[in-house]
Amino acid sequence: MDKHIVNAFERQLPIKVIICDGSRRDKDNPNSKASKVSGRKLDPIPWAVTTYDPSTGNCVITRNGATIKIFDQYSVPIDPVRKRVQQTETYIRDRAQRDAALHRACGNCEYCGMPGFETKSGYIYLETHHVVPLSEGGADHERNIVALCANDHRAAHYGKNQEEIRDKLKDLLSRYYT
């Protein structure tokens, strides 16, 4: 349960709460009758973990306290869909270097350790990521490429903890290639 509370707190996710009706035992009287639930109802209003103390596990859960912050790669300001011609430069990546990183990972995300998912064709899907981006002078070499699950790959690019992810991945690669 604590793991889910921490996840909801850190990611600012809403919590669904079941409200119970009934009688409560007198906690100060050890001889009082046990609590009894006479009805349950799922609260339609979302709740949120508004404070959490990792040293004790104590938390405060507040009704209507959540602001859901979720977006995807297509989230843009609301404008009519338009097309434009765009010319860009793209880095040419070495397939052999990506394959070496994928094989090193043995089908598991090198950040979280979870296995990649299996595709319709039976392959394990992971995404390759340059720890130091090519645009920052990073090498297109397996010593700078890791295999990540799709979630961790997006977090490595857009997450608020992207520097922490980069540091952990640099440390991982330094253990492989000293």
PDB file of C-alpha atoms in Angstrom:
ATOM      1  CA  MET A   1       0.000   0.000   0.000  1.00  0.00           C
ATOM      2  CA  ASP A   2       2.831   2.394   0.895  1.00  0.00           C
ATOM      3  CA  LYS A   3       4.369   1.877  -2.565  1.00  0.00           C
ATOM      4  CA  HIS A   4       1.104   3.004  -4.193  1.00  0.00           C
ATOM      5  CA  ILE A   5       0.768   5.999  -1.873  1.00  0.00           C
ATOM      6  CA  VAL A   6       4.336   7.086  -2.712  1.00  0.00           C
ATOM      7  CA  ASN A   7       3.639   6.642  -6.438  1.00  0.00           C
ATOM      8  CA  ALA A   8       0.432   8.721  -6.212  1.00  0.00           C
ATOM      9  CA  PHE A   9       2.258  11.430  -4.214  1.00  0.00           C
ATOM     10  CA  GLU A  10       5.310  11.664  -6.473  1.00  0.00           C
ATOM     11  CA  ARG A  11       3.348  11.558  -9.733  1.00  0.00           C
ATOM     12  CA  GLN A  12       0.428  13.661  -8.435  1.00  0.00           C
ATOM     13  CA  LEU A  13      -2.054  10.947  -9.379  1.00  0.00           C
ATOM     14  CA  PRO A  14      -5.648  10.927  -8.160  1.00  0.00           C
ATOM     15  CA  ILE A  15      -6.830   8.315  -5.663  1.00  0.00           C
ATOM     16  CA  LYS A  16     -10.268   6.733  -5.626  1.00  0.00           C
ATOM     17  CA  VAL A  17     -11.691   6.451  -2.115  1.00  0.00           C
ATOM     18  CA  ILE A  18     -14.477   4.225  -0.813  1.00  0.00           C
ATOM     19  CA  ILE A  19     -16.485   5.953   1.900  1.00  0.00           C
ATOM     20  CA  CYS A  20     -17.810   3.639   4.592  1.00  0.00           C
ATOM     21  CA  ASP A  21     -20.881   4.346   6.727  1.00  0.00           C
ATOM     22  CA  GLY A  22     -21.566   2.615  10.006  1.00  0.00           C
ATOM     23  CA  SER A  23     -20.589   2.573  13.650  1.00  0.00           C
ATOM     24  CA  ARG A  24     -17.069   2.886  14.997  1.00  0.00           C
ATOM     25  CA  ARG A  25     -15.827   1.236  18.117  1.00  0.00           C
ATOM     26  CA  ASP A  26     -14.634   3.426  20.957  1.00  0.00           C
ATOM     27  CA  LYS A  27     -10.847   3.194  20.585  1.00  0.00           C
ATOM     28  CA  ASP A  28     -10.378   4.293  24.204  1.00  0.00           C
ATOM     29  CA  ASN A  29     -12.539   1.429  25.510  1.00  0.00           C
ATOM     30  CA  PRO A  30     -11.017  -2.006  24.822  1.00  0.00           C
ATOM     31  CA  ASN A  31     -14.348  -3.682  25.732  1.00  0.00           C
ATOM     32  CA  SER A  32     -16.411  -1.758  23.140  1.00  0.00           C
ATOM     33  CA  LYS A  33     -18.088  -3.543  20.242  1.00  0.00           C
ATOM     34  CA  ALA A  34     -16.139  -3.846  16.977  1.00  0.00           C
ATOM     35  CA  SER A  35     -16.683  -1.306  14.251  1.00  0.00           C
ATOM     36  CA  LYS A  36     -19.435  -2.249  11.804  1.00  0.00           C
ATOM     37  CA  VAL A  37     -19.856  -1.069   8.213  1.00  0.00           C
ATOM     38  CA  SER A  38     -23.456  -0.655   7.098  1.00  0.00           C
ATOM     39  CA  GLY A  39     -22.761   0.829   3.659  1.00  0.00           C
ATOM     40  CA  ARG A  40     -20.027   1.623   1.170  1.00  0.00           C
ATOM     41  CA  LYS A  41     -19.908   4.105  -1.675  1.00  0.00           C
ATOM     42  CA  LEU A  42     -17.187   5.026  -4.174  1.00  0.00           C
ATOM     43  CA  ASP A  43     -16.613   8.774  -3.862  1.00  0.00           C
ATOM     44  CA  PRO A  44     -16.955  10.339  -7.337  1.00  0.00           C
ATOM     45  CA  ILE A  45     -14.603  13.176  -6.314  1.00  0.00           C
ATOM     46  CA  PRO A  46     -10.890  12.328  -6.709  1.00  0.00           C
ATOM     47  CA  TRP A  47      -8.602  12.467  -3.668  1.00  0.00           C
ATOM     48  CA  ALA A  48      -4.862  13.156  -3.586  1.00  0.00           C
ATOM     49  CA  VAL A  49      -1.907  12.430  -1.341  1.00  0.00           C
ATOM     50  CA  THR A  50      -1.044  16.025  -0.418  1.00  0.00           C
ATOM     51  CA  THR A  51       1.778  15.285   2.035  1.00  0.00           C
ATOM     52  CA  TYR A  52       3.992  12.261   2.556  1.00  0.00           C
ATOM     53  CA  ASP A  53       6.809  11.653   5.049  1.00  0.00           C
ATOM     54  CA  PRO A  54       9.167   8.931   3.723  1.00  0.00           C
ATOM     55  CA  SER A  55      10.786   8.394   7.123  1.00  0.00           C
ATOM     56  CA  THR A  56       7.510   7.460   8.859  1.00  0.00           C
ATOM     57  CA  GLY A  57       5.118   6.686   6.016  1.00  0.00           C
ATOM     58  CA  ASN A  58       2.665   9.228   7.447  1.00  0.00           C
ATOM     59  CA  CYS A  59       0.576  10.958   4.813  1.00  0.00           C
ATOM     60  CA  VAL A  60      -2.399  13.252   4.367  1.00  0.00           C
ATOM     61  CA  ILE A  61      -4.986  12.340   1.756  1.00  0.00           C
ATOM     62  CA  THR A  62      -7.204  15.259   0.738  1.00  0.00           C
ATOM     63  CA  ARG A  63     -10.546  15.181  -1.057  1.00  0.00           C
ATOM     64  CA  ASN A  64     -10.519  17.093  -4.340  1.00  0.00           C
ATOM     65  CA  GLY A  65      -6.817  17.871  -3.838  1.00  0.00           C
ATOM     66  CA  ALA A  66      -5.475  16.389  -7.088  1.00  0.00           C
ATOM     67  CA  THR A  67      -4.414  18.241 -10.159  1.00  0.00           C
ATOM     68  CA  ILE A  68      -3.838  15.600 -12.782  1.00  0.00           C
ATOM     69  CA  LYS A  69      -0.827  16.458 -14.930  1.00  0.00           C
ATOM     70  CA  ILE A  70      -0.835  14.022 -17.807  1.00  0.00           C
ATOM     71  CA  PHE A  71       0.222  14.649 -21.403  1.00  0.00           C
ATOM     72  CA  ASP A  72       1.453  12.755 -24.411  1.00  0.00           C
ATOM     73  CA  GLN A  73       3.749  13.399 -27.332  1.00  0.00           C
ATOM     74  CA  TYR A  74       0.897  15.002 -29.270  1.00  0.00           C
ATOM     75  CA  SER A  75      -0.061  17.501 -26.555  1.00  0.00           C
ATOM     76  CA  VAL A  76       0.268  20.947 -28.028  1.00  0.00           C
ATOM     77  CA  PRO A  77      -1.604  24.199 -27.575  1.00  0.00           C
ATOM     78  CA  ILE A  78      -5.081  23.874 -29.051  1.00  0.00           C
ATOM     79  CA  ASP A  79      -4.742  25.093 -32.619  1.00  0.00           C
ATOM     80  CA  PRO A  80      -6.282  23.833 -35.809  1.00  0.00           C
ATOM     81  CA  VAL A  81      -4.280  20.997 -37.358  1.00  0.00           C
ATOM     82  CA  ARG A  82      -1.942  22.456 -39.970  1.00  0.00           C
ATOM     83  CA  LYS A  83       0.776  21.160 -42.235  1.00  0.00           C
ATOM     84  CA  ARG A  84       4.090  22.720 -43.078  1.00  0.00           C
ATOM     85  CA  VAL A  85       7.147  21.760 -45.024  1.00  0.00           C
ATOM     86  CA  GLN A  86      10.130  21.402 -42.752  1.00  0.00           C
ATOM     87  CA  GLN A  87      13.735  20.666 -43.532  1.00  0.00           C
ATOM     88  CA  THR A  88      15.871  19.251 -40.735  1.00  0.00           C
ATOM     89  CA  GLU A  89      19.172  17.564 -40.155  1.00  0.00           C
ATOM     90  CA  THR A  90      19.185  14.136 -38.532  1.00  0.00           C
ATOM     91  CA  TYR A  91      22.007  12.173 -36.969  1.00  0.00           C
ATOM     92  CA  ILE A  92      22.702   8.885 -38.708  1.00  0.00           C
ATOM     93  CA  ARG A  93      22.961   6.229 -36.018  1.00  0.00           C
ATOM     94  CA  ASP A  94      24.978   3.026 -36.297  1.00  0.00           C
ATOM     95  CA  ARG A  95      22.636   0.005 -36.165  1.00  0.00           C
ATOM     96  CA  ALA A  96      25.437  -2.284 -34.930  1.00  0.00           C
ATOM     97  CA  GLN A  97      26.012  -0.061 -31.875  1.00  0.00           C
ATOM     98  CA  ARG A  98      22.282  -0.084 -31.016  1.00  0.00           C
ATOM     99  CA  ASP A  99      22.167  -3.865 -31.461  1.00  0.00           C
ATOM    100  CA  ALA A 100      25.152  -4.260 -29.112  1.00  0.00           C
ATOM    101  CA  ALA A 101      23.322  -2.248 -26.415  1.00  0.00           C
ATOM    102  CA  LEU A 102      20.112  -4.251 -26.922  1.00  0.00           C
ATOM    103  CA  HIS A 103      21.979  -7.557 -26.629  1.00  0.00           C
ATOM    104  CA  ARG A 104      23.812  -6.342 -23.506  1.00  0.00           C
ATOM    105  CA  ALA A 105      20.421  -5.607 -21.894  1.00  0.00           C
ATOM    106  CA  CYS A 106      19.156  -9.177 -22.485  1.00  0.00           C
ATOM    107  CA  GLY A 107      15.598  -7.945 -23.028  1.00  0.00           C
ATOM    108  CA  ASN A 108      15.401  -5.861 -19.830  1.00  0.00           C
ATOM    109  CA  CYS A 109      15.280  -2.105 -19.335  1.00  0.00           C
ATOM    110  CA  GLU A 110      18.707  -1.037 -18.122  1.00  0.00           C
ATOM    111  CA  TYR A 111      17.156   1.627 -15.875  1.00  0.00           C
ATOM    112  CA  CYS A 112      14.288  -0.124 -14.057  1.00  0.00           C
ATOM    113  CA  GLY A 113      15.199  -3.754 -14.814  1.00  0.00           C
ATOM    114  CA  MET A 114      11.724  -4.656 -16.088  1.00  0.00           C
ATOM    115  CA  PRO A 115      11.484  -6.789 -19.222  1.00  0.00           C
ATOM    116  CA  GLY A 116      10.486  -5.130 -22.475  1.00  0.00           C
ATOM    117  CA  PHE A 117       7.144  -6.172 -23.923  1.00  0.00           C
ATOM    118  CA  GLU A 118       6.745  -8.844 -26.579  1.00  0.00           C
ATOM    119  CA  THR A 119       5.605  -7.640 -29.982  1.00  0.00           C
ATOM    120  CA  LYS A 120       3.177  -9.473 -32.293  1.00  0.00           C
ATOM    121  CA  SER A 121       6.162 -10.853 -34.183  1.00  0.00           C
ATOM    122  CA  GLY A 122       7.680 -12.299 -30.992  1.00  0.00           C
ATOM    123  CA  TYR A 123      10.475  -9.756 -30.535  1.00  0.00           C
ATOM    124  CA  ILE A 124      11.132  -8.018 -27.217  1.00  0.00           C
ATOM    125  CA  TYR A 125      10.624  -4.264 -27.586  1.00  0.00           C
ATOM    126  CA  LEU A 126      13.060  -1.855 -25.944  1.00  0.00           C
ATOM    127  CA  GLU A 127      14.165   1.584 -27.084  1.00  0.00           C
ATOM    128  CA  THR A 128      17.782   2.662 -27.411  1.00  0.00           C
ATOM    129  CA  HIS A 129      18.895   5.921 -25.835  1.00  0.00           C
ATOM    130  CA  HIS A 130      22.115   7.921 -26.051  1.00  0.00           C
ATOM    131  CA  VAL A 131      22.982   8.793 -22.439  1.00  0.00           C
ATOM    132  CA  VAL A 132      24.937  11.835 -23.583  1.00  0.00           C
ATOM    133  CA  PRO A 133      22.918  13.067 -26.578  1.00  0.00           C
ATOM    134  CA  LEU A 134      24.605  13.248 -29.965  1.00  0.00           C
ATOM    135  CA  SER A 135      23.644  16.931 -30.031  1.00  0.00           C
ATOM    136  CA  GLU A 136      25.832  17.418 -26.917  1.00  0.00           C
ATOM    137  CA  GLY A 137      28.810  15.605 -28.419  1.00  0.00           C
ATOM    138  CA  GLY A 138      27.903  12.133 -27.143  1.00  0.00           C
ATOM    139  CA  ALA A 139      29.354   9.191 -29.042  1.00  0.00           C
ATOM    140  CA  ASP A 140      27.271   6.911 -31.247  1.00  0.00           C
ATOM    141  CA  HIS A 141      28.822   3.909 -29.536  1.00  0.00           C
ATOM    142  CA  GLU A 142      27.530   1.156 -27.261  1.00  0.00           C
ATOM    143  CA  ARG A 143      29.483   2.785 -24.401  1.00  0.00           C
ATOM    144  CA  ASN A 144      26.992   5.676 -24.644  1.00  0.00           C
ATOM    145  CA  ILE A 145      23.832   3.751 -25.591  1.00  0.00           C
ATOM    146  CA  VAL A 146      21.429   2.004 -23.233  1.00  0.00           C
ATOM    147  CA  ALA A 147      18.283  -0.052 -23.797  1.00  0.00           C
ATOM    148  CA  LEU A 148      15.233   1.354 -22.001  1.00  0.00           C
ATOM    149  CA  CYS A 149      11.540   0.545 -21.698  1.00  0.00           C
ATOM    150  CA  ALA A 150       9.343   3.135 -23.415  1.00  0.00           C
ATOM    151  CA  ASN A 151       8.381   4.774 -20.088  1.00  0.00           C
ATOM    152  CA  ASP A 152      11.935   5.249 -18.908  1.00  0.00           C
ATOM    153  CA  HIS A 153      13.030   6.444 -22.354  1.00  0.00           C
ATOM    154  CA  ARG A 154      10.414   9.208 -22.284  1.00  0.00           C
ATOM    155  CA  ALA A 155      11.382  10.047 -18.670  1.00  0.00           C
ATOM    156  CA  ALA A 156      15.044  10.274 -19.722  1.00  0.00           C
ATOM    157  CA  HIS A 157      14.026  12.968 -22.219  1.00  0.00           C
ATOM    158  CA  TYR A 158      11.143  14.752 -20.476  1.00  0.00           C
ATOM    159  CA  GLY A 159      11.031  13.670 -16.817  1.00  0.00           C
ATOM    160  CA  LYS A 160      11.683  16.083 -13.988  1.00  0.00           C
ATOM    161  CA  ASN A 161      14.345  13.596 -12.808  1.00  0.00           C
ATOM    162  CA  GLN A 162      16.149  13.364 -16.156  1.00  0.00           C
ATOM    163  CA  GLU A 163      19.499  14.396 -14.636  1.00  0.00           C
ATOM    164  CA  GLU A 164      19.191  11.660 -12.002  1.00  0.00           C
ATOM    165  CA  ILE A 165      18.386   9.150 -14.757  1.00  0.00           C
ATOM    166  CA  ARG A 166      21.365  10.310 -16.813  1.00  0.00           C
ATOM    167  CA  ASP A 167      23.699   9.990 -13.814  1.00  0.00           C
ATOM    168  CA  LYS A 168      22.453   6.486 -13.014  1.00  0.00           C
ATOM    169  CA  LEU A 169      22.867   5.405 -16.652  1.00  0.00           C
ATOM    170  CA  LYS A 170      26.382   6.892 -16.833  1.00  0.00           C
ATOM    171  CA  ASP A 171      27.269   4.951 -13.691  1.00  0.00           C
ATOM    172  CA  LEU A 172      25.830   1.753 -15.181  1.00  0.00           C
ATOM    173  CA  LEU A 173      27.858   2.158 -18.374  1.00  0.00           C
ATOM    174  CA  SER A 174      31.028   2.969 -16.435  1.00  0.00           C
ATOM    175  CA  ARG A 175      30.723  -0.412 -14.681  1.00  0.00           C
ATOM    176  CA  TYR A 176      30.540  -2.191 -18.057  1.00  0.00           C
ATOM    177  CA  TYR A 177      33.304  -0.204 -19.745  1.00  0.00           C
ATOM    178  CA  THR A 178      36.113   0.749 -17.365  1.00  0.00           C
TER     179      THR A 178
END
